[in-house]
Short mmCIF file of C-alpha atoms in Angstrom, two decimals:
data_model
loop_
_atom_site.label_atom_id
_atom_site.label_comp_id
_atom_site.label_asym_id
_atom_site.label_seq_id
_atom_site.Cartn_x
_atom_site.Cartn_y
_atom_site.Cartn_z
CA MET A 1 72.78 204.92 117.17
CA HIS A 2 73.18 207.33 114.13
CA LEU A 3 72.12 206.65 110.58
CA SER A 4 74.48 206.86 107.82
CA ASP A 5 74.17 209.71 105.23
CA LYS A 6 72.81 207.16 102.60
CA GLN A 7 70.22 205.91 104.92
CA LYS A 8 69.12 209.37 105.84
CA LYS A 9 68.64 210.15 102.22
CA ASN A 10 66.78 206.83 101.45
CA LEU A 11 64.50 207.61 104.45
CA GLY A 12 63.77 211.01 102.91
CA ILE A 13 63.06 209.51 99.34
CA ILE A 14 60.74 207.11 101.13
CA ALA A 15 58.78 209.81 102.92
CA ILE A 16 58.32 211.75 99.78
CA ALA A 17 57.43 208.88 97.79
CA ALA A 18 54.89 207.81 100.53
CA CYS A 19 53.28 211.38 100.65
CA LEU A 20 52.84 211.42 96.89
CA LEU A 21 51.43 208.00 96.83
CA LEU A 22 48.91 208.68 99.80
CA LEU A 23 47.80 212.00 98.30
CA PHE A 24 47.11 210.03 94.97
CA LEU A 25 45.17 207.25 96.82
CA ASP A 26 43.32 210.07 98.59
CA PHE A 27 42.20 211.43 95.26
CA LEU A 28 41.17 207.89 94.25
CA ILE A 29 39.20 207.31 97.23
CA ILE A 30 37.12 210.46 97.14
CA ASN A 31 36.52 209.76 93.24
CA PHE A 32 35.50 206.18 94.11
CA ILE A 33 33.06 207.20 96.67
CA GLN A 34 31.59 209.89 94.31
CA ASP A 35 31.29 207.70 91.22
CA VAL A 36 30.49 204.26 92.62
CA PHE A 37 28.18 205.14 95.54
CA ARG A 38 26.85 208.32 93.92
CA TYR A 39 27.52 210.09 97.23
CA ASP A 40 27.73 213.88 96.94
CA LEU A 41 30.58 215.09 99.03
CA THR A 42 30.04 218.73 97.99
CA GLY A 43 30.38 220.95 101.05
CA LYS A 44 31.96 218.10 102.97
CA ASN A 45 35.18 218.05 101.29
CA LYS A 46 37.11 219.84 103.95
CA PHE A 47 36.00 217.31 106.54
CA VAL A 48 36.86 214.54 104.43
CA TRP A 49 40.33 215.82 103.59
CA VAL A 50 41.13 216.27 107.23
CA ILE A 51 40.19 212.69 108.05
CA LEU A 52 42.36 211.38 105.17
CA ILE A 53 45.38 213.48 106.00
CA ILE A 54 45.10 212.27 109.58
CA LEU A 55 45.03 208.68 108.22
CA ASP A 56 48.00 209.64 105.98
CA VAL A 57 50.11 210.92 109.00
CA ILE A 58 49.56 207.64 110.85
CA VAL A 59 50.37 205.48 107.94
CA LEU A 60 53.32 207.53 107.03
CA SER A 61 54.71 207.61 110.78
CA VAL A 62 54.18 203.70 110.98
CA LEU A 63 56.16 203.29 107.73
CA LEU A 64 58.98 205.55 108.65
CA LYS A 65 59.34 204.36 112.08
CA ARG A 66 59.54 200.66 110.81
CA THR A 67 62.23 201.78 108.30
CA TYR A 68 63.99 203.70 110.81
CA ASP A 69 63.98 200.72 113.25
CA ARG A 70 65.18 198.33 110.32
CA TYR A 71 68.14 200.58 109.44
CA ASN A 72 69.09 200.65 113.22
CA LEU A 73 68.89 196.88 113.44
CA ASN A 74 71.08 196.49 110.33
CA ASN A 75 73.52 198.90 111.90
CA ILE A 76 73.41 197.01 115.09
CA ILE A 77 74.09 193.56 113.19
CA GLU A 78 76.91 195.54 111.34
CA GLU A 79 78.67 196.68 114.54
CA LEU A 80 78.28 193.42 116.22
CA GLN A 81 79.93 191.67 113.06
CA ASN A 82 82.73 194.28 113.31
CA ILE A 83 83.31 193.76 117.05
CA ALA A 84 83.54 189.92 116.57
CA LYS A 85 85.80 190.31 113.37
CA TYR A 86 88.24 192.86 114.77
CA LYS A 87 87.78 191.93 118.58
CA GLN A 88 86.82 195.50 119.47
CA PHE A 89 85.54 194.52 122.83
CA ASP A 90 85.94 197.96 124.31
CA SER A 91 83.37 199.24 121.80
CA GLN A 92 79.72 200.04 122.83
CA ILE A 93 76.69 200.35 120.49
CA GLU A 94 74.90 203.66 120.95
CA VAL A 95 71.37 203.61 122.09
CA ASN A 96 70.72 207.51 122.38
CA ASN A 97 68.39 207.63 119.23
CA LEU A 98 66.66 204.26 119.64
CA TYR A 99 62.84 204.81 120.06
CA ASP A 100 61.97 201.24 120.02
CA VAL A 101 61.79 199.93 123.64
CA LYS A 102 62.47 196.33 122.60
CA LEU A 103 65.42 197.14 120.57
CA SER A 104 66.83 199.62 123.04
CA THR A 105 66.60 196.84 125.64
CA LEU A 106 68.40 194.52 123.16
CA VAL A 107 71.11 196.77 122.76
CA ASN A 108 71.74 197.46 126.40
CA ALA A 109 71.88 193.74 126.97
CA ILE A 110 74.38 193.34 124.02
CA ASN A 111 76.40 196.33 125.74
CA ASP A 112 76.29 194.56 129.07
CA LEU A 113 77.51 191.16 127.42
CA ILE A 114 80.30 193.20 125.66
CA THR A 115 81.37 194.71 128.95
CA ALA A 116 81.32 191.51 130.76
CA THR A 117 83.34 189.85 128.01
CA ASN A 118 86.00 192.80 128.05
CA LYS A 119 86.22 192.32 131.85
CA SER A 120 86.78 188.55 131.54
CA ILE A 121 89.51 189.23 128.94
CA ASP A 122 91.18 191.81 131.16
CA ASP A 123 90.83 189.53 134.18
CA GLN A 124 92.44 186.66 132.20
CA LYS A 125 95.35 189.00 131.09
CA LYS A 126 95.87 190.12 134.76
CA ALA A 127 95.81 186.36 135.90
CA GLU A 128 98.47 185.62 133.35
CA LYS A 129 100.38 188.48 134.30
CA THR A 130 100.12 187.69 137.98
CA LYS A 131 101.15 184.20 137.36
CA ASP A 132 104.39 185.22 135.47
CA GLU A 133 105.20 187.57 138.36
CA LEU A 134 104.52 184.91 141.00
CA ILE A 135 106.91 182.54 139.29
CA THR A 136 109.46 185.34 138.73
CA ASN A 137 109.30 186.50 142.34
CA VAL A 138 109.28 183.15 144.01
CA GLY A 139 112.16 181.98 141.84
CA HIS A 140 114.15 185.01 142.88
CA ASP A 141 113.23 184.64 146.49
CA ILE A 142 113.98 180.90 146.70
CA ARG A 143 117.25 181.17 144.62
CA THR A 144 118.80 183.82 146.86
CA PRO A 145 118.83 181.63 150.18
CA LEU A 146 119.38 178.57 148.29
CA THR A 147 122.53 180.05 146.66
CA SER A 148 123.90 180.85 150.14
CA ILE A 149 122.98 177.52 151.55
CA ILE A 150 124.87 175.69 148.67
CA GLY A 151 127.71 178.08 149.28
CA TYR A 152 128.10 177.61 152.85
CA LEU A 153 127.56 173.76 152.52
CA GLY A 154 130.41 173.89 149.98
CA LEU A 155 132.56 175.55 152.52
CA ILE A 156 131.67 173.09 155.22
CA GLU A 157 132.76 170.13 152.79
CA ASN A 158 136.13 171.62 152.74
CA LYS A 159 137.72 169.71 155.58
CA SER A 160 140.54 172.16 156.13
CA ILE A 161 138.02 174.70 157.90
CA SER A 162 138.12 175.17 161.55
CA LYS A 163 135.56 174.00 164.13
CA ASP A 164 134.36 177.45 164.80
CA ASP A 165 134.00 178.19 161.14
CA LEU A 166 132.13 174.93 160.71
CA HIS A 167 129.68 175.90 163.29
CA LYS A 168 129.28 179.23 161.92
CA TYR A 169 128.64 178.11 158.44
CA ALA A 170 126.13 175.58 159.39
CA HIS A 171 124.13 177.95 161.46
CA ILE A 172 124.06 180.57 158.42
CA ALA A 173 122.86 177.60 156.28
CA TYR A 174 120.20 176.79 158.97
CA LEU A 175 119.01 180.33 159.12
CA LYS A 176 118.75 180.47 155.24
CA SER A 177 116.80 177.18 155.18
CA LYS A 178 114.25 178.72 157.75
CA GLN A 179 114.01 181.65 155.39
CA MET A 180 113.15 179.28 152.43
CA LYS A 181 110.72 177.42 154.62
CA THR A 182 108.80 180.58 155.64
CA LEU A 183 108.53 181.60 151.97
CA VAL A 184 107.23 178.38 150.99
CA GLU A 185 104.71 178.34 153.87
CA GLU A 186 103.43 181.81 153.07
CA LEU A 187 103.19 181.06 149.37
CA PHE A 188 101.07 178.06 150.17
CA GLU A 189 99.07 180.00 152.61
CA TYR A 190 98.41 182.92 149.96
CA LEU A 191 97.36 180.37 147.38
CA LYS A 192 95.08 178.67 149.87
CA VAL A 193 93.28 182.01 150.80
CA SER A 194 93.18 183.51 147.46
CA GLY A 195 89.65 183.48 146.11
CA THR A 196 88.43 181.75 149.43
CA LYS A 197 85.19 183.65 149.59
CA ASP A 198 83.01 180.44 149.51
CA LYS A 199 85.28 178.57 151.83
CA LEU A 200 84.76 180.56 155.00
CA ASN A 201 83.76 178.83 158.35
CA VAL A 202 81.73 181.69 159.59
CA SER A 203 80.54 181.88 163.06
CA LYS A 204 79.79 184.56 165.63
CA MET A 205 82.84 185.73 167.47
CA ASN A 206 83.98 188.34 170.10
CA VAL A 207 86.24 190.74 168.51
CA SER A 208 87.23 192.16 171.85
CA GLN A 209 88.39 188.63 172.93
CA MET A 210 90.30 188.31 169.82
CA LEU A 211 92.28 191.47 170.22
CA GLN A 212 93.00 190.67 173.79
CA GLN A 213 94.32 187.13 172.96
CA LEU A 214 96.52 188.79 170.25
CA ALA A 215 98.04 191.48 172.52
CA ILE A 216 98.81 188.69 175.05
CA SER A 217 100.30 186.35 172.50
CA TYR A 218 102.78 189.02 171.22
CA GLU A 219 103.61 190.57 174.55
CA LEU A 220 106.88 188.78 174.90
CA ASP A 221 108.00 189.65 171.26
CA ILE A 222 107.04 193.17 171.72
CA GLU A 223 108.83 193.49 175.15
CA ARG A 224 112.16 192.22 173.48
CA LYS A 225 111.95 195.16 171.17
CA GLY A 226 111.27 197.53 173.98
CA LEU A 227 107.77 198.35 172.93
CA LYS A 228 104.37 198.32 174.59
CA ILE A 229 101.03 196.94 173.18
CA PHE A 230 97.53 198.30 173.89
CA TYR A 231 94.16 197.29 172.97
CA LYS A 232 90.73 198.72 173.36
CA THR A 233 87.24 198.38 171.76
CA ASN A 234 84.13 200.56 171.85
CA PRO A 235 81.69 199.29 173.04
CA GLU A 236 83.58 196.84 175.38
CA ASN A 237 82.15 193.82 173.46
CA ILE A 238 81.68 193.75 169.84
CA TYR A 239 80.35 190.50 168.02
CA ILE A 240 80.68 189.98 164.24
CA GLU A 241 79.93 186.97 161.86
CA ALA A 242 83.38 185.82 160.55
CA ASP A 243 85.89 182.95 160.10
CA PRO A 244 87.83 183.21 163.36
CA ASP A 245 91.04 181.42 162.06
CA LYS A 246 91.32 183.40 158.93
CA LEU A 247 90.52 186.78 160.62
CA GLY A 248 93.13 185.88 163.34
CA ARG A 249 95.57 185.35 160.55
CA VAL A 250 94.92 188.87 159.21
CA PHE A 251 95.77 190.53 162.55
CA ASN A 252 98.65 188.29 163.08
CA ASN A 253 100.08 189.44 159.93
CA LEU A 254 99.30 193.17 160.61
CA ILE A 255 100.95 193.03 164.01
CA SER A 256 104.04 191.09 162.71
CA ASN A 257 104.16 193.69 160.06
CA ALA A 258 104.33 196.43 162.56
CA LEU A 259 106.99 194.73 164.65
CA LYS A 260 109.16 194.09 161.42
CA TYR A 261 108.83 197.37 159.86
CA GLY A 262 107.62 200.00 162.58
CA GLU A 263 111.17 201.57 162.79
CA ASN A 264 111.55 203.55 165.95
CA ALA A 265 108.21 202.73 167.25
CA THR A 266 107.40 202.91 170.91
CA PHE A 267 104.06 201.29 170.80
CA ILE A 268 101.51 199.09 168.95
CA SER A 269 97.86 199.72 169.47
CA LEU A 270 94.93 197.54 168.65
CA PHE A 271 91.53 199.57 168.46
CA ALA A 272 88.06 198.47 167.36
CA LYS A 273 84.78 200.36 167.07
CA LEU A 274 81.43 199.68 165.91
CA ASP A 275 80.17 201.98 163.13
CA GLY A 276 76.61 201.44 162.18
CA LYS A 277 76.39 197.97 160.35
CA GLN A 278 80.33 197.65 160.11
CA ILE A 279 83.09 197.37 162.62
CA VAL A 280 86.33 199.29 162.13
CA ILE A 281 89.63 198.03 163.51
CA TYR A 282 92.78 199.76 163.54
CA VAL A 283 96.50 198.38 163.98
CA SER A 284 98.54 201.36 164.60
CA ASN A 285 102.17 202.18 165.69
CA ASP A 286 104.18 205.34 165.90
CA GLY A 287 107.08 204.27 163.80
CA LYS A 288 108.66 205.66 160.65
CA LYS A 289 106.34 207.12 158.19
CA ILE A 290 105.29 205.04 155.04
CA PRO A 291 106.01 207.09 151.91
CA ARG A 292 102.76 207.97 150.26
CA ASN A 293 103.72 206.32 146.84
CA SER A 294 103.94 203.09 148.73
CA LEU A 295 100.65 203.03 150.58
CA ASP A 296 98.65 201.94 147.57
CA GLN A 297 101.17 199.14 146.74
CA LEU A 298 101.51 197.66 150.20
CA PHE A 299 98.88 194.97 149.65
CA GLU A 300 100.44 193.76 146.28
CA ARG A 301 101.96 190.41 146.35
CA PHE A 302 105.89 190.46 147.07
CA TYR A 303 105.83 194.28 147.45
CA ARG A 304 108.25 195.62 150.05
CA VAL A 305 108.81 199.29 151.01
CA GLU A 306 112.62 198.85 151.40
CA ASN A 307 114.45 199.02 148.16
CA SER A 308 116.35 195.71 148.59
CA ARG A 309 114.69 192.29 148.63
CA SER A 310 117.40 190.98 150.92
CA LYS A 311 116.97 193.36 153.89
CA GLU A 312 117.21 192.07 157.34
CA THR A 313 113.59 192.74 157.93
CA GLY A 314 113.13 190.22 155.27
CA GLY A 315 109.71 188.99 155.01
CA THR A 316 108.09 187.40 151.87
CA GLY A 317 106.10 190.44 150.80
CA LEU A 318 102.99 187.98 151.02
CA GLY A 319 101.60 188.72 154.43
CA LEU A 320 99.55 191.74 153.50
CA ALA A 321 98.42 190.25 150.27
CA ILE A 322 97.09 187.47 152.40
CA ALA A 323 95.54 189.65 154.91
CA LYS A 324 93.78 191.62 152.04
CA ASP A 325 92.39 188.45 150.30
CA ILE A 326 90.79 187.37 153.52
CA VAL A 327 89.31 190.64 154.33
CA THR A 328 87.80 190.82 150.75
CA ALA A 329 86.45 187.30 151.16
CA HIS A 330 84.54 188.70 154.26
CA HIS A 331 83.09 191.71 152.07
CA GLY A 332 85.52 194.06 153.91
CA ASN A 333 88.16 196.58 152.96
CA ILE A 334 91.61 197.12 154.22
CA TYR A 335 93.92 200.13 153.61
CA ALA A 336 96.83 201.86 155.35
CA GLU A 337 97.27 205.54 156.53
CA SER A 338 100.58 207.03 157.55
CA ASN A 339 101.83 210.42 158.74
CA ASP A 340 104.60 211.86 160.64
CA ASN A 341 103.00 210.73 163.86
CA ILE A 342 101.23 207.39 163.39
CA THR A 343 100.89 204.62 160.87
CA SER A 344 97.54 202.64 160.83
CA PHE A 345 96.31 199.68 159.13
CA VAL A 346 92.42 200.00 158.92
CA VAL A 347 90.26 197.04 158.48
CA LYS A 348 86.44 197.58 157.84
CA LEU A 349 84.03 194.58 158.18
CA PRO A 350 80.45 194.11 158.01
CA VAL A 351 78.84 192.96 161.33
CA ASN A 352 76.73 190.34 159.33
CA GLN A 353 77.73 188.11 156.52
CA ASP A 354 73.95 187.10 155.72
CA GLU A 355 73.59 190.39 153.95
CA PHE A 356 75.93 189.36 151.19
#
């Protein structure tokens, strides 16, 4: 907080005027003592003047400090009025030159309030943007298969088509309907887990058993694709506090993602290790490398690495977003790593939820 030039000038004038007034009062005090009390200060003038000057310095310091603090308070009020008037919620009030502890504490509290308000406004803007993107993407993804279904059903209505074509068009319409069903189910799942921090049914669970069950449940699908699946934990049994159903959904999504997009992969591996107070779980495959510029966007809603939104690998682009929300609700972190040899989705979770 800096004083304006006018305030500095006024402070200087007050200091000079106060010095002159105090000196005048000193002379009056000495003359008063000598005239009224008939007390001879001869030989003691030096001592008396030292006492008076010390008192003058104390009085002057108090006066200037109060004036300085009053100017600062006026500046703070003026800045707050400007912030409120012009909605400058990215502004901060300076505290560098505030010597009053209470005033400094007040300014820090105001700055924290401004920061919180600014964050709330940003969050609201993001929520609005997210809502618009959600509506746009859902509309696009539903319209595409719906258009196909209407088209093929229109062809079926044409009674001149052959039996083979009738069966073919009906089958295509059925597949497109399943695609729409998957989209709607994942959308509802995303909305259900989004912001679900306080809705976790936490219990103690064995991560090793969970990975084993996941490997067994996907064994048939993996064999169909000519892949192999491995799982390992270190130590052999790792226990954490988590919501078993929601955590199972995370790794179901990650394994499904590896199956769909792990182009030219020969295996999928599940590996978990204990690292201090957290557990680190890797879902890896040796498929095609994910481009670096896509790694940070993988967990965004509706994002797909492929350019077209209607690839055969399909998907809704919500699976990884769902996984991220569930991991975040567990006070954990999820990210992806990819190089020419291996691609890994890394999940870090605290062992105990009670610490949060």
